[in-house]
PDB file of C-alpha atoms in Angstrom:
ATOM      1  CA  UNK M   5      44.352   9.070  24.493  1.00 43.00           C
ATOM      2  CA  UNK M   6      45.387   7.037  21.552  1.00 50.00           C
ATOM      3  CA  UNK M   7      45.755   8.335  17.942  1.00 62.00           C
ATOM      4  CA  UNK M   8      42.872   6.363  16.516  1.00 83.00           C
ATOM      5  CA  UNK M   9      40.940   6.987  13.486  1.00 88.00           C
ATOM      6  CA  UNK M  10      37.200   6.242  13.221  1.00 87.00           C
ATOM      7  CA  UNK M  11      35.724   5.867   9.519  1.00 88.00           C
ATOM      8  CA  UNK M  12      32.879   8.323   8.759  1.00 89.00           C
ATOM      9  CA  UNK M  13      30.722   7.152   5.797  1.00 86.00           C
ATOM     10  CA  UNK M  14      32.047   4.968   2.821  1.00 86.00           C
ATOM     11  CA  UNK M  15      33.632   5.960  -0.494  1.00 89.00           C
ATOM     12  CA  UNK M  16      31.174   3.817  -2.426  1.00 87.00           C
ATOM     13  CA  UNK M  17      28.151   5.499  -1.161  1.00 85.00           C
ATOM     14  CA  UNK M  18      29.869   8.881  -1.416  1.00 88.00           C
ATOM     15  CA  UNK M  19      30.749   8.007  -4.982  1.00 88.00           C
ATOM     16  CA  UNK M  20      27.130   7.016  -5.904  1.00 86.00           C
ATOM     17  CA  UNK M  21      25.779  10.310  -4.530  1.00 84.00           C
ATOM     18  CA  UNK M  22      28.383  12.292  -6.645  1.00 86.00           C
ATOM     19  CA  UNK M  23      27.412  10.272  -9.621  1.00 87.00           C
ATOM     20  CA  UNK M  24      23.597  10.845  -9.031  1.00 82.00           C
ATOM     21  CA  UNK M  25      24.390  14.547  -8.526  1.00 81.00           C
ATOM     22  CA  UNK M  26      26.281  14.834 -11.788  1.00 84.00           C
ATOM     23  CA  UNK M  27      23.422  12.940 -13.639  1.00 82.00           C
ATOM     24  CA  UNK M  28      20.980  15.346 -12.256  1.00 77.00           C
ATOM     25  CA  UNK M  29      23.024  18.412 -13.249  1.00 76.00           C
ATOM     26  CA  UNK M  30      23.487  16.991 -16.777  1.00 80.00           C
ATOM     27  CA  UNK M  31      19.839  16.434 -17.474  1.00 75.00           C
ATOM     28  CA  UNK M  32      19.120  19.944 -16.025  1.00 71.00           C
ATOM     29  CA  UNK M  33      21.557  21.359 -18.398  1.00 74.00           C
ATOM     30  CA  UNK M  34      20.227  19.406 -21.350  1.00 75.00           C
ATOM     31  CA  UNK M  35      16.868  20.615 -20.826  1.00 69.00           C
ATOM     32  CA  UNK M  36      18.046  24.154 -20.447  1.00 69.00           C
ATOM     33  CA  UNK M  37      19.839  23.971 -23.855  1.00 72.00           C
ATOM     34  CA  UNK M  38      16.868  22.084 -25.475  1.00 68.00           C
ATOM     35  CA  UNK M  39      14.166  24.529 -24.179  1.00 58.00           C
ATOM     36  CA  UNK M  40      15.014  27.210 -26.728  1.00 61.00           C
ATOM     37  CA  UNK M  41      11.838  29.183 -25.962  1.00 59.00           C
ATOM     38  CA  UNK M  42      10.710  31.364 -22.891  1.00 53.00           C
ATOM     39  CA  UNK M  43      10.439  29.341 -19.656  1.00 60.00           C
ATOM     40  CA  UNK M  44       7.140  27.677 -19.354  1.00 68.00           C
ATOM     41  CA  UNK M  45       5.925  26.580 -15.826  1.00 68.00           C
ATOM     42  CA  UNK M  46       7.272  23.003 -16.476  1.00 66.00           C
ATOM     43  CA  UNK M  47      10.801  24.236 -17.130  1.00 68.00           C
ATOM     44  CA  UNK M  48      10.785  26.406 -14.098  1.00 73.00           C
ATOM     45  CA  UNK M  49       9.570  23.481 -11.937  1.00 73.00           C
ATOM     46  CA  UNK M  50      12.241  21.382 -13.426  1.00 72.00           C
ATOM     47  CA  UNK M  51      14.895  23.840 -12.670  1.00 74.00           C
ATOM     48  CA  UNK M  52      13.705  24.269  -8.892  1.00 78.00           C
ATOM     49  CA  UNK M  53      13.685  20.447  -8.436  1.00 75.00           C
ATOM     50  CA  UNK M  54      17.029  20.200 -10.128  1.00 75.00           C
ATOM     51  CA  UNK M  55      18.320  22.714  -7.628  1.00 77.00           C
ATOM     52  CA  UNK M  56      16.929  20.973  -4.580  1.00 76.00           C
ATOM     53  CA  UNK M  57      18.176  17.630  -5.511  1.00 76.00           C
ATOM     54  CA  UNK M  58      21.642  19.069  -6.282  1.00 74.00           C
ATOM     55  CA  UNK M  59      21.713  20.886  -2.896  1.00 75.00           C
ATOM     56  CA  UNK M  60      20.330  17.499  -0.989  1.00 76.00           C
ATOM     57  CA  UNK M  61      22.989  15.293  -2.698  1.00 77.00           C
ATOM     58  CA  UNK M  62      25.646  18.034  -1.804  1.00 78.00           C
ATOM     59  CA  UNK M  63      25.697  17.008   1.993  1.00 82.00           C
ATOM     60  CA  UNK M  64      27.187  13.506   1.440  1.00 84.00           C
ATOM     61  CA  UNK M  65      30.638  13.092   2.747  1.00 89.00           C
ATOM     62  CA  UNK M  66      33.075  10.397   3.626  1.00 91.00           C
ATOM     63  CA  UNK M  67      36.256  10.451   5.876  1.00 91.00           C
ATOM     64  CA  UNK M  68      37.393   9.826   9.318  1.00 92.00           C
ATOM     65  CA  UNK M  69      37.288  11.253  12.708  1.00 89.00           C
ATOM     66  CA  UNK M  70      40.131  11.505  15.239  1.00 89.00           C
ATOM     67  CA  UNK M  71      40.593  13.339  18.483  1.00 88.00           C
ATOM     68  CA  UNK M  72      40.965  16.621  16.668  1.00 88.00           C
ATOM     69  CA  UNK M  73      37.657  16.696  14.625  1.00 89.00           C
ATOM     70  CA  UNK M  74      36.314  15.202  11.445  1.00 91.00           C
ATOM     71  CA  UNK M  75      38.359  14.921   8.174  1.00 93.00           C
ATOM     72  CA  UNK M  76      35.992  14.521   5.264  1.00 91.00           C
ATOM     73  CA  UNK M  77      35.676  14.786   1.540  1.00 90.00           C
ATOM     74  CA  UNK M  78      32.592  16.375   0.025  1.00 87.00           C
ATOM     75  CA  UNK M  79      34.015  16.687  -3.469  1.00 86.00           C
ATOM     76  CA  UNK M  80      37.817  16.718  -4.355  1.00 86.00           C
ATOM     77  CA  UNK M  81      39.900  17.977  -1.672  1.00 88.00           C
ATOM     78  CA  UNK M  82      39.806  16.724   2.004  1.00 90.00           C
ATOM     79  CA  UNK M  83      38.540  19.303   4.395  1.00 89.00           C
ATOM     80  CA  UNK M  84      38.586  19.373   8.230  1.00 93.00           C
ATOM     81  CA  UNK M  85      36.171  20.522  10.993  1.00 91.00           C
ATOM     82  CA  UNK M  86      37.139  20.533  14.538  1.00 92.00           C
ATOM     83  CA  UNK M  87      34.883  19.123  17.384  1.00 89.00           C
ATOM     84  CA  UNK M  88      34.375  22.710  18.677  1.00 89.00           C
ATOM     85  CA  UNK M  89      32.403  23.550  15.600  1.00 90.00           C
ATOM     86  CA  UNK M  90      30.359  20.495  15.469  1.00 89.00           C
ATOM     87  CA  UNK M  91      26.967  20.808  17.571  1.00 86.00           C
ATOM     88  CA  UNK M  92      25.335  17.574  17.190  1.00 86.00           C
ATOM     89  CA  UNK M  93      25.914  13.876  15.855  1.00 87.00           C
ATOM     90  CA  UNK M  94      22.684  12.125  15.045  1.00 84.00           C
ATOM     91  CA  UNK M  95      22.299   8.723  13.487  1.00 82.00           C
ATOM     92  CA  UNK M  96      19.861   6.026  12.500  1.00 78.00           C
ATOM     93  CA  UNK M  97      21.121   2.676  13.004  1.00 75.00           C
ATOM     94  CA  UNK M  98      24.640   1.653  12.483  1.00 77.00           C
ATOM     95  CA  UNK M  99      25.011   3.027   8.967  1.00 78.00           C
ATOM     96  CA  UNK M 100      23.492   6.386   8.709  1.00 81.00           C
ATOM     97  CA  UNK M 101      25.146   9.398  10.300  1.00 84.00           C
ATOM     98  CA  UNK M 102      24.561  13.172  10.317  1.00 84.00           C
ATOM     99  CA  UNK M 103      26.912  15.658  11.478  1.00 86.00           C
ATOM    100  CA  UNK M 104      25.398  19.123  12.326  1.00 85.00           C
ATOM    101  CA  UNK M 105      27.675  22.164  12.537  1.00 86.00           C
ATOM    102  CA  UNK M 106      26.971  24.824  15.009  1.00 83.00           C
ATOM    103  CA  UNK M 107      27.379  27.748  12.574  1.00 81.00           C
ATOM    104  CA  UNK M 108      28.038  28.321   8.798  1.00 73.00           C
ATOM    105  CA  UNK M 109      26.444  28.358   5.578  1.00 72.00           C
ATOM    106  CA  UNK M 110      22.777  27.231   5.910  1.00 68.00           C
ATOM    107  CA  UNK M 111      22.883  24.773   3.168  1.00 67.00           C
ATOM    108  CA  UNK M 112      26.116  23.204   4.303  1.00 72.00           C
ATOM    109  CA  UNK M 113      25.516  22.822   7.955  1.00 77.00           C
ATOM    110  CA  UNK M 114      24.750  19.178   7.806  1.00 81.00           C
ATOM    111  CA  UNK M 115      27.043  16.480   6.590  1.00 84.00           C
ATOM    112  CA  UNK M 116      25.498  13.218   5.958  1.00 83.00           C
ATOM    113  CA  UNK M 117      27.546   9.745   5.900  1.00 85.00           C
ATOM    114  CA  UNK M 118      26.356   6.432   5.012  1.00 84.00           C
ATOM    115  CA  UNK M 119      28.459   3.406   5.662  1.00 77.00           C
ATOM    116  CA  UNK M 120      25.738   0.827   4.525  1.00 65.00           C
ATOM    117  CA  UNK M 121      27.311  -2.234   2.874  1.00 56.00           C
ATOM    118  CA  UNK M 122      23.843  -3.601   2.675  1.00 51.00           C
ATOM    119  CA  UNK M 123      20.881  -2.878   0.512  1.00 51.00           C
ATOM    120  CA  UNK M 124      18.490  -2.467   3.444  1.00 50.00           C
ATOM    121  CA  UNK M 125      18.388   0.770   5.485  1.00 52.00           C
ATOM    122  CA  UNK M 126      16.532  -0.992   8.322  1.00 53.00           C
ATOM    123  CA  UNK M 127      19.246  -3.502   9.173  1.00 54.00           C
ATOM    124  CA  UNK M 128      20.965  -2.846  12.697  1.00 55.00           C
ATOM    125  CA  UNK M 129      18.768   0.203  13.273  1.00 58.00           C
ATOM    126  CA  UNK M 130      19.088  -0.251  17.053  1.00 64.00           C
ATOM    127  CA  UNK M 131      22.750  -0.033  16.914  1.00 73.00           C
ATOM    128  CA  UNK M 132      25.291   2.895  17.046  1.00 78.00           C
ATOM    129  CA  UNK M 133      27.672   3.985  14.412  1.00 79.00           C
ATOM    130  CA  UNK M 134      31.239   3.441  15.186  1.00 82.00           C
ATOM    131  CA  UNK M 135      31.936   7.059  15.532  1.00 84.00           C
ATOM    132  CA  UNK M 136      29.194   7.428  18.128  1.00 83.00           C
ATOM    133  CA  UNK M 137      30.577   4.536  20.120  1.00 82.00           C
ATOM    134  CA  UNK M 138      34.058   5.922  19.838  1.00 84.00           C
ATOM    135  CA  UNK M 139      32.912   9.256  20.894  1.00 84.00           C
ATOM    136  CA  UNK M 140      31.055   7.707  24.036  1.00 83.00           C
ATOM    137  CA  UNK M 141      34.143   5.648  24.989  1.00 84.00           C
ATOM    138  CA  UNK M 142      37.046   8.103  24.228  1.00 77.00           C
ATOM    139  CA  UNK M 143      35.548  11.355  24.053  1.00 78.00           C
ATOM    140  CA  UNK M 144      38.145  14.011  23.112  1.00 81.00           C
ATOM    141  CA  UNK M 145      38.329  16.950  25.403  1.00 78.00           C
ATOM    142  CA  UNK M 146      37.574  19.384  22.524  1.00 77.00           C
ATOM    143  CA  UNK M 147      34.172  17.580  22.084  1.00 75.00           C
ATOM    144  CA  UNK M 148      32.743  18.603  25.257  1.00 78.00           C
ATOM    145  CA  UNK M 149      29.253  19.895  24.605  1.00 78.00           C
ATOM    146  CA  UNK M 150      28.789  17.758  21.612  1.00 81.00           C
ATOM    147  CA  UNK M 151      25.151  16.437  21.693  1.00 80.00           C
ATOM    148  CA  UNK M 152      24.756  12.650  20.528  1.00 80.00           C
ATOM    149  CA  UNK M 153      21.229  11.951  19.642  1.00 80.00           C
ATOM    150  CA  UNK M 154      19.572   9.200  17.551  1.00 80.00           C
ATOM    151  CA  UNK M 155      17.177  10.389  14.887  1.00 74.00           C
ATOM    152  CA  UNK M 156      13.546  10.346  15.878  1.00 62.00           C
ATOM    153  CA  UNK M 157      11.829  10.030  19.333  1.00 45.00           C
ATOM    154  CA  UNK M 158      11.189   7.092  21.467  1.00 44.00           C
ATOM    155  CA  UNK M 159       9.646   4.741  18.962  1.00 42.00           C
ATOM    156  CA  UNK M 160      11.233   2.534  16.346  1.00 45.00           C
ATOM    157  CA  UNK M 161       8.347   3.449  13.931  1.00 47.00           C
ATOM    158  CA  UNK M 162       9.397   7.183  14.034  1.00 51.00           C
ATOM    159  CA  UNK M 163      13.016   6.458  13.514  1.00 54.00           C
ATOM    160  CA  UNK M 164      12.214   4.149  10.451  1.00 59.00           C
ATOM    161  CA  UNK M 165       9.918   7.110   9.044  1.00 61.00           C
ATOM    162  CA  UNK M 166      12.739   9.475   9.203  1.00 62.00           C
ATOM    163  CA  UNK M 167      15.118   7.067   7.504  1.00 65.00           C
ATOM    164  CA  UNK M 168      12.481   6.353   4.721  1.00 68.00           C
ATOM    165  CA  UNK M 169      11.525  10.121   4.161  1.00 68.00           C
ATOM    166  CA  UNK M 170      15.316  10.925   3.951  1.00 71.00           C
ATOM    167  CA  UNK M 171      15.451   8.349   0.947  1.00 73.00           C
ATOM    168  CA  UNK M 172      11.944   8.587  -0.505  1.00 73.00           C
ATOM    169  CA  UNK M 173      11.947  12.548  -0.777  1.00 75.00           C
ATOM    170  CA  UNK M 174      14.872  12.556  -3.319  1.00 77.00           C
ATOM    171  CA  UNK M 175      13.380   9.522  -5.231  1.00 79.00           C
ATOM    172  CA  UNK M 176      10.052  11.067  -5.470  1.00 80.00           C
ATOM    173  CA  UNK M 177      11.494  14.458  -6.502  1.00 78.00           C
ATOM    174  CA  UNK M 178      13.668  12.692  -9.208  1.00 78.00           C
ATOM    175  CA  UNK M 179      10.514  10.748 -10.485  1.00 79.00           C
ATOM    176  CA  UNK M 180       8.592  14.023 -10.762  1.00 81.00           C
ATOM    177  CA  UNK M 181      11.532  15.656 -12.479  1.00 78.00           C
ATOM    178  CA  UNK M 182      11.694  12.868 -14.970  1.00 80.00           C
ATOM    179  CA  UNK M 183       7.844  13.147 -15.630  1.00 80.00           C
ATOM    180  CA  UNK M 184       8.092  16.720 -16.126  1.00 77.00           C
ATOM    181  CA  UNK M 185      10.910  16.352 -18.501  1.00 77.00           C
ATOM    182  CA  UNK M 186       8.930  13.858 -20.386  1.00 79.00           C
ATOM    183  CA  UNK M 187       5.975  16.018 -20.717  1.00 77.00           C
ATOM    184  CA  UNK M 188       8.009  19.034 -21.829  1.00 72.00           C
ATOM    185  CA  UNK M 189       9.617  16.907 -24.558  1.00 73.00           C
ATOM    186  CA  UNK M 190       6.383  15.346 -25.803  1.00 76.00           C
ATOM    187  CA  UNK M 191       4.560  18.695 -25.831  1.00 71.00           C
ATOM    188  CA  UNK M 192       7.323  19.972 -28.023  1.00 67.00           C
ATOM    189  CA  UNK M 193       7.269  17.372 -30.612  1.00 61.00           C
TER     190      UNK M 193
END
């Protein structure tokens, strides 16, 4: 087998997710500092949403795969997961990929990579990502038992719905967070 490296995700999308996570954490810290009084229900809800968004954005990675496994960057340093620790690779279209670990920390068992160079998540939704194609053609011996499965069921509509929900849930949560922050500040002053 050749020593090929297949890209997983893109640096641009990963950087955008890290910036969004940093922004959410900064806003949460500002409201913690500004609260100055016992935690009302709004601040508690803000903290819960803040935590959920930070955890959701934590799964974003980029890197490459080779015959040994997946080399990825979640934050600063490169990390490695061998194929034997990966249970499933799922995808939606050519750009959105999820790598599911067999075991480990519950919040870190899924790694999401997006290589989208376009603004639409629905372009090329019937195509496979480069990693999936590579695994089907030149499957490493250590990747035996690895499940390759597209998101959703047999219908295109359900796959689109999964992709839309994966994007809309954090957007709606962020909107609720911003609305709560505005409500807290307007009630204070």
